[in-house]
DNA sequence: GCTGCATGATGAA
DNA sequence: TCATCCTGCAGCA
């Protein structure tokens, strides 16, 4: 599940649920036990998201850096029982959080955080002035296919395999076109659509890129499972806009689908 | 029960 | 480009 929209949503909801509370912290699986003991009994101040990374700020303890990777997931709730393989768990008086399967779960010192910030590109969900220009300047220099560049977290932090396919469909661009061949208007549209789609995903908690109006609905949240996207995972089936068969092949080591007619 | 696959990223070659 | 790490679950026997 974790592209940038999910990560930012976790940060927002976990801050709301757990910040300002003294937490009991432990590592059911044991692989984060020494670190957990440093955090046990501390107050969580806030959770920040940076692209697909999460940073947990504590009163009087180091920052915790989490990256969910492909498999990581959180379970939170009043009645959550952390499974024995959960890497990290904590509990307030009201609720429990359990983290399993993360690619990264570690303590961060300020140098490491500075390195991370240097390493990743602009985050469409945490925009800074000039980000759109920085993005455009990077694309101008990249000969690789735009579909590969959008997955590169040093270019753009937060887009994953679902959004890259859907964004390129929405802007009508062939994933295999070299990034540097795109015109300024095309690059600007990619940026704007990326921001809008990730924001919508952050709010709804799901990736719905299709126009609900096409289905006679008024809100993205009403779009049923299996109807939410234009191209991702739909290779071999008819394009939802023009009926042409959706194409699919690997790009940057991962499958991408696109419509040869809508994205000519 | 087993296999394969998944919205990620890295390091070696 | 490939192998590797991390976990859960659908689909199949």
Tab-separated table of C-alpha atoms (C1' of nucleotides) in Angstrom:
chain	number	residue	atom	x	y	z
A	1	UNK	CA	0.000	0.000	0.000
A	2	UNK	CA	2.739	2.486	0.702
A	3	UNK	CA	3.249	5.284	-1.793
A	4	UNK	CA	3.755	8.828	-0.551
A	5	UNK	CA	0.072	9.514	0.021
A	6	UNK	CA	-0.162	6.583	2.459
A	7	UNK	CA	2.944	7.710	4.324
A	8	UNK	CA	1.711	11.278	4.743
A	9	UNK	CA	-1.648	9.983	5.866
A	10	UNK	CA	0.024	7.770	8.473
A	11	UNK	CA	1.986	10.778	9.712
A	12	UNK	CA	-1.136	12.895	10.027
A	13	UNK	CA	-3.311	10.248	11.695
A	14	UNK	CA	-0.600	8.894	13.991
A	15	UNK	CA	0.249	12.418	15.127
A	16	UNK	CA	-3.401	12.967	15.911
A	17	UNK	CA	-3.724	9.683	17.751
A	18	UNK	CA	-0.452	9.411	19.664
A	19	UNK	CA	1.313	12.769	19.997
A	20	UNK	CA	1.536	14.382	23.410
A	21	UNK	CA	1.140	11.016	25.097
A	22	UNK	CA	3.486	9.007	27.252
A	23	UNK	CA	3.861	5.722	25.386
A	24	UNK	CA	4.816	2.271	26.470
A	25	UNK	CA	7.189	1.129	23.707
A	26	UNK	CA	8.531	-2.346	22.972
A	27	UNK	CA	9.680	-4.667	20.177
A	28	UNK	CA	7.645	-7.896	20.141
A	29	UNK	CA	10.036	-9.433	17.616
A	30	UNK	CA	13.102	-8.252	19.513
A	31	UNK	CA	15.028	-6.751	16.597
A	32	UNK	CA	14.375	-3.219	17.836
A	33	UNK	CA	14.456	-4.045	21.524
A	34	UNK	CA	17.457	-1.954	22.613
A	35	UNK	CA	16.127	1.102	20.779
A	36	UNK	CA	12.599	0.560	22.053
A	37	UNK	CA	13.856	0.621	25.626
A	38	UNK	CA	15.253	4.129	24.991
A	39	UNK	CA	11.811	5.263	23.874
A	40	UNK	CA	9.752	3.480	26.490
A	41	UNK	CA	7.957	5.962	28.732
A	42	UNK	CA	8.734	8.946	26.474
A	43	UNK	CA	6.300	11.380	24.905
A	44	UNK	CA	5.863	11.300	21.130
A	45	UNK	CA	5.866	14.898	19.941
A	46	UNK	CA	4.980	14.484	16.293
A	47	UNK	CA	5.301	12.356	13.167
A	48	UNK	CA	6.743	13.864	9.978
A	49	UNK	CA	6.597	12.441	6.456
A	50	UNK	CA	9.299	13.004	3.851
A	51	UNK	CA	8.457	11.305	0.580
A	52	UNK	CA	8.018	7.664	1.582
A	53	UNK	CA	9.929	8.100	4.855
A	54	UNK	CA	8.479	8.598	8.334
A	55	UNK	CA	10.255	10.451	11.135
A	56	UNK	CA	9.074	10.117	14.737
A	57	UNK	CA	10.026	12.975	17.085
A	58	UNK	CA	10.268	12.213	20.784
A	59	UNK	CA	10.750	14.343	23.833
A	60	UNK	CA	14.207	13.460	25.097
A	61	UNK	CA	15.006	10.624	22.683
A	62	UNK	CA	16.414	10.320	19.158
A	63	UNK	CA	14.263	10.451	16.037
A	64	UNK	CA	12.999	7.119	14.734
A	65	UNK	CA	13.262	6.637	10.975
A	66	UNK	CA	10.821	4.190	9.339
A	67	UNK	CA	10.533	3.146	5.716
A	68	UNK	CA	7.792	0.620	4.996
A	69	UNK	CA	9.251	-0.715	1.766
A	70	UNK	CA	6.953	-3.003	-0.155
A	71	UNK	CA	5.683	-5.041	2.772
A	72	UNK	CA	5.720	-2.859	5.814
A	73	UNK	CA	2.426	-2.081	7.457
A	74	UNK	CA	0.936	-0.476	10.522
A	75	UNK	CA	-1.972	-1.678	12.509
A	76	UNK	CA	-3.462	0.818	14.916
A	77	UNK	CA	-6.497	0.814	17.065
A	78	UNK	CA	-7.944	0.371	20.472
A	79	UNK	CA	-7.945	-3.420	20.326
A	80	UNK	CA	-4.848	-4.141	18.247
A	81	UNK	CA	-2.761	-7.051	19.513
A	82	UNK	CA	0.751	-6.696	18.089
A	83	UNK	CA	1.734	-9.956	16.416
A	84	UNK	CA	4.883	-11.700	17.701
A	85	UNK	CA	6.800	-10.625	14.604
A	86	UNK	CA	5.978	-6.916	14.938
A	87	UNK	CA	9.252	-4.964	14.843
A	88	UNK	CA	7.935	-2.121	16.952
A	89	UNK	CA	4.848	-1.578	19.042
A	90	UNK	CA	3.608	1.074	21.375
A	91	UNK	CA	0.570	1.787	23.449
A	92	UNK	CA	-1.028	4.878	24.891
A	93	UNK	CA	-3.919	4.752	27.317
A	94	UNK	CA	-6.301	4.793	24.374
A	95	UNK	CA	-4.721	2.935	21.488
A	96	UNK	CA	-2.020	0.590	20.226
A	97	UNK	CA	0.256	0.742	17.193
A	98	UNK	CA	2.107	-2.223	15.696
A	99	UNK	CA	4.637	-1.999	12.868
A	100	UNK	CA	5.549	-5.122	10.920
A	101	UNK	CA	7.755	-5.793	7.908
A	102	UNK	CA	9.447	-2.410	7.439
A	103	UNK	CA	12.512	-2.133	5.222
A	104	UNK	CA	13.921	0.401	7.677
A	105	UNK	CA	13.267	0.974	11.364
A	106	UNK	CA	16.166	2.708	13.070
A	107	UNK	CA	17.245	5.577	15.278
A	108	UNK	CA	18.345	8.643	13.334
A	109	UNK	CA	20.868	11.261	14.319
A	110	UNK	CA	20.726	14.752	12.773
A	111	UNK	CA	23.488	13.951	10.246
A	112	UNK	CA	21.609	10.981	8.915
A	113	UNK	CA	18.474	13.033	8.576
A	114	UNK	CA	20.394	15.720	6.691
A	115	UNK	CA	21.740	13.037	4.317
A	116	UNK	CA	18.240	11.756	3.685
A	117	UNK	CA	16.955	15.240	2.931
A	118	UNK	CA	19.800	15.757	0.476
A	119	UNK	CA	19.196	12.420	-1.185
A	120	UNK	CA	15.523	12.756	-1.996
A	121	UNK	CA	13.826	15.090	-4.454
A	122	UNK	CA	10.883	17.425	-3.981
A	123	UNK	CA	7.888	15.939	-2.188
A	124	UNK	CA	4.617	16.891	-3.900
A	125	UNK	CA	2.850	16.524	-0.533
A	126	UNK	CA	5.248	18.874	1.275
A	127	UNK	CA	5.895	21.471	-1.394
A	128	UNK	CA	8.536	24.135	-1.020
A	129	UNK	CA	8.903	27.225	-3.142
A	130	UNK	CA	10.656	26.386	-6.398
A	131	UNK	CA	9.952	22.658	-6.292
A	132	UNK	CA	8.170	22.662	-9.648
A	133	UNK	CA	11.159	24.397	-11.251
A	134	UNK	CA	13.625	22.052	-9.595
A	135	UNK	CA	11.611	19.119	-10.942
A	136	UNK	CA	11.531	20.618	-14.443
A	137	UNK	CA	15.275	21.286	-14.437
A	138	UNK	CA	15.994	17.698	-13.451
A	139	UNK	CA	13.824	16.297	-16.222
A	140	UNK	CA	15.589	18.438	-18.830
A	141	UNK	CA	18.821	16.612	-18.074
A	142	UNK	CA	17.470	13.065	-18.005
A	143	UNK	CA	17.665	10.908	-21.114
A	144	UNK	CA	15.898	7.959	-19.454
A	145	UNK	CA	12.218	7.239	-20.021
A	146	UNK	CA	9.858	9.472	-18.076
A	147	UNK	CA	8.233	6.338	-16.621
A	148	UNK	CA	11.559	5.402	-15.032
A	149	UNK	CA	12.360	8.924	-13.869
A	150	UNK	CA	9.060	9.267	-11.990
A	151	UNK	CA	10.013	6.285	-9.807
A	152	UNK	CA	13.395	7.774	-8.937
A	153	UNK	CA	13.026	9.137	-5.408
A	154	UNK	CA	15.934	11.531	-5.903
A	155	UNK	CA	13.904	13.248	-8.642
A	156	UNK	CA	10.480	13.149	-7.018
A	157	UNK	CA	9.850	11.782	-3.527
A	158	UNK	CA	6.635	9.861	-3.016
A	159	UNK	CA	5.477	8.513	-6.363
A	160	UNK	CA	5.370	4.713	-6.658
A	161	UNK	CA	4.416	2.170	-9.273
A	162	UNK	CA	0.661	2.811	-9.247
A	163	UNK	CA	0.869	6.570	-9.436
A	164	UNK	CA	3.553	6.659	-12.125
A	165	UNK	CA	1.318	4.698	-14.484
A	166	UNK	CA	-1.827	6.651	-13.635
A	167	UNK	CA	-0.174	10.076	-13.804
A	168	UNK	CA	1.239	9.364	-17.254
A	169	UNK	CA	-2.184	8.251	-18.428
A	170	UNK	CA	-3.835	11.369	-17.033
A	171	UNK	CA	-1.380	13.645	-18.822
A	172	UNK	CA	-1.446	11.536	-22.003
A	173	UNK	CA	2.298	10.853	-22.186
A	174	UNK	CA	3.983	7.648	-23.341
A	175	UNK	CA	6.023	6.206	-20.429
A	176	UNK	CA	8.927	5.404	-22.736
A	177	UNK	CA	9.504	8.937	-23.977
A	178	UNK	CA	12.837	10.314	-22.791
A	179	UNK	CA	12.269	12.767	-19.961
A	180	UNK	CA	14.386	15.413	-21.688
A	181	UNK	CA	12.164	15.272	-24.778
A	182	UNK	CA	9.155	16.614	-22.865
A	183	UNK	CA	8.092	20.197	-23.419
A	184	UNK	CA	7.753	22.703	-20.554
A	185	UNK	CA	3.961	22.493	-20.696
A	186	UNK	CA	4.043	18.718	-20.424
A	187	UNK	CA	6.428	18.815	-17.461
A	188	UNK	CA	4.301	21.394	-15.708
A	189	UNK	CA	1.204	19.242	-16.206
A	190	UNK	CA	2.982	16.200	-14.783
A	191	UNK	CA	3.878	18.184	-11.666
A	192	UNK	CA	0.385	19.595	-11.219
A	193	UNK	CA	-1.355	16.263	-11.749
A	194	UNK	CA	1.082	14.573	-9.370
A	195	UNK	CA	0.375	17.080	-6.611
A	196	UNK	CA	-3.392	16.867	-7.139
A	197	UNK	CA	-3.500	13.071	-7.255
A	198	UNK	CA	-1.268	12.516	-4.227
A	199	UNK	CA	-3.311	15.042	-2.250
A	200	UNK	CA	-6.522	13.263	-3.175
A	201	UNK	CA	-4.931	9.949	-2.182
A	202	UNK	CA	-3.766	11.361	1.144
A	203	UNK	CA	-7.284	12.550	1.949
A	204	UNK	CA	-9.121	9.407	0.892
A	205	UNK	CA	-6.526	6.797	1.837
A	206	UNK	CA	-6.871	5.105	-1.527
A	207	UNK	CA	-5.638	5.562	-5.053
A	208	UNK	CA	-8.599	6.609	-7.168
A	209	UNK	CA	-7.460	8.354	-10.327
A	210	UNK	CA	-10.508	7.755	-12.455
A	211	UNK	CA	-13.066	10.481	-12.990
A	212	UNK	CA	-16.057	9.494	-10.820
A	213	UNK	CA	-18.297	11.363	-13.263
A	214	UNK	CA	-17.597	8.726	-15.927
A	215	UNK	CA	-19.293	6.224	-13.624
A	216	UNK	CA	-22.187	8.489	-12.723
A	217	UNK	CA	-20.717	9.126	-9.264
A	218	UNK	CA	-19.821	12.404	-7.616
A	219	UNK	CA	-16.969	11.452	-5.252
A	220	UNK	CA	-13.806	9.418	-5.611
A	221	UNK	CA	-14.583	7.535	-2.451
A	222	UNK	CA	-17.681	6.051	-4.074
A	223	UNK	CA	-15.722	4.397	-6.872
A	224	UNK	CA	-15.788	0.644	-6.228
A	225	UNK	CA	-12.717	-1.566	-6.043
A	226	UNK	CA	-11.605	-2.655	-9.476
A	227	UNK	CA	-12.925	0.539	-11.079
A	228	UNK	CA	-10.555	3.022	-9.504
A	229	UNK	CA	-7.742	3.259	-12.031
A	230	UNK	CA	-7.267	3.770	-15.727
A	231	UNK	CA	-4.243	1.617	-16.510
A	232	UNK	CA	-2.371	0.205	-13.507
A	233	UNK	CA	-2.597	-3.592	-13.514
A	234	UNK	CA	-4.947	-3.538	-16.521
A	235	UNK	CA	-2.628	-4.808	-19.281
A	236	UNK	CA	-4.559	-6.736	-21.959
A	237	UNK	CA	-7.926	-5.179	-21.081
A	238	UNK	CA	-9.687	-2.353	-22.954
A	239	UNK	CA	-8.773	1.257	-22.232
A	240	UNK	CA	-11.482	2.887	-20.131
A	241	UNK	CA	-11.317	5.986	-22.283
A	242	UNK	CA	-10.865	4.774	-25.870
A	243	UNK	CA	-11.291	0.978	-25.844
A	244	UNK	CA	-7.843	0.198	-27.238
A	245	UNK	CA	-6.091	-2.745	-25.543
A	246	UNK	CA	-3.903	-1.586	-22.660
A	247	UNK	CA	-0.222	-2.415	-23.178
A	248	UNK	CA	2.123	-3.660	-20.487
A	249	UNK	CA	5.841	-4.316	-20.125
A	250	UNK	CA	8.598	-3.815	-17.567
A	251	UNK	CA	10.141	-0.390	-17.158
A	252	UNK	CA	12.852	0.276	-14.592
A	253	UNK	CA	12.445	-3.298	-13.400
A	254	UNK	CA	8.733	-3.072	-12.686
A	255	UNK	CA	5.632	-3.532	-14.779
A	256	UNK	CA	3.958	-0.501	-16.267
A	257	UNK	CA	0.733	-0.392	-18.265
A	258	UNK	CA	-0.353	2.318	-20.675
A	259	UNK	CA	-2.721	3.039	-23.538
A	260	UNK	CA	-0.896	3.292	-26.850
A	261	UNK	CA	-3.622	5.521	-28.273
A	262	UNK	CA	-4.372	7.877	-25.346
A	263	UNK	CA	-0.661	8.128	-24.570
A	264	UNK	CA	0.707	8.404	-28.085
B	1	DG	C1'	0.547	-26.688	2.501
B	2	DC	C1'	2.865	-24.542	-1.351
B	3	DT	C1'	3.778	-20.961	-4.892
B	4	DG	C1'	3.959	-16.545	-6.585
B	5	DC	C1'	3.119	-12.015	-6.327
B	6	DA	C1'	2.784	-7.159	-4.336
B	7	DT	C1'	1.763	0.319	-4.184
B	8	DG	C1'	10.135	-0.464	-2.372
B	9	DA	C1'	15.012	0.129	-2.415
B	10	DT	C1'	19.867	-1.367	-2.384
B	11	DG	C1'	24.229	-3.213	-3.654
B	12	DA	C1'	26.967	-6.018	-6.733
B	13	DA	C1'	28.129	-6.905	-11.575
C	1	DT	C1'	19.883	-6.011	-14.881
C	2	DC	C1'	19.904	-9.217	-11.125
C	3	DA	C1'	19.640	-11.018	-6.404
C	4	DT	C1'	18.333	-9.833	-2.059
C	5	DC	C1'	15.776	-8.217	2.108
C	6	DC	C1'	11.262	-7.456	4.477
C	7	DT	C1'	5.622	-9.900	5.143
C	8	DG	C1'	0.882	-11.230	3.962
C	9	DC	C1'	-2.428	-13.135	1.182
C	10	DA	C1'	-4.748	-15.036	-2.999
C	11	DG	C1'	-4.878	-18.857	-5.691
C	12	DC	C1'	-4.065	-23.358	-6.174
C	13	DA	C1'	-3.356	-28.394	-4.904
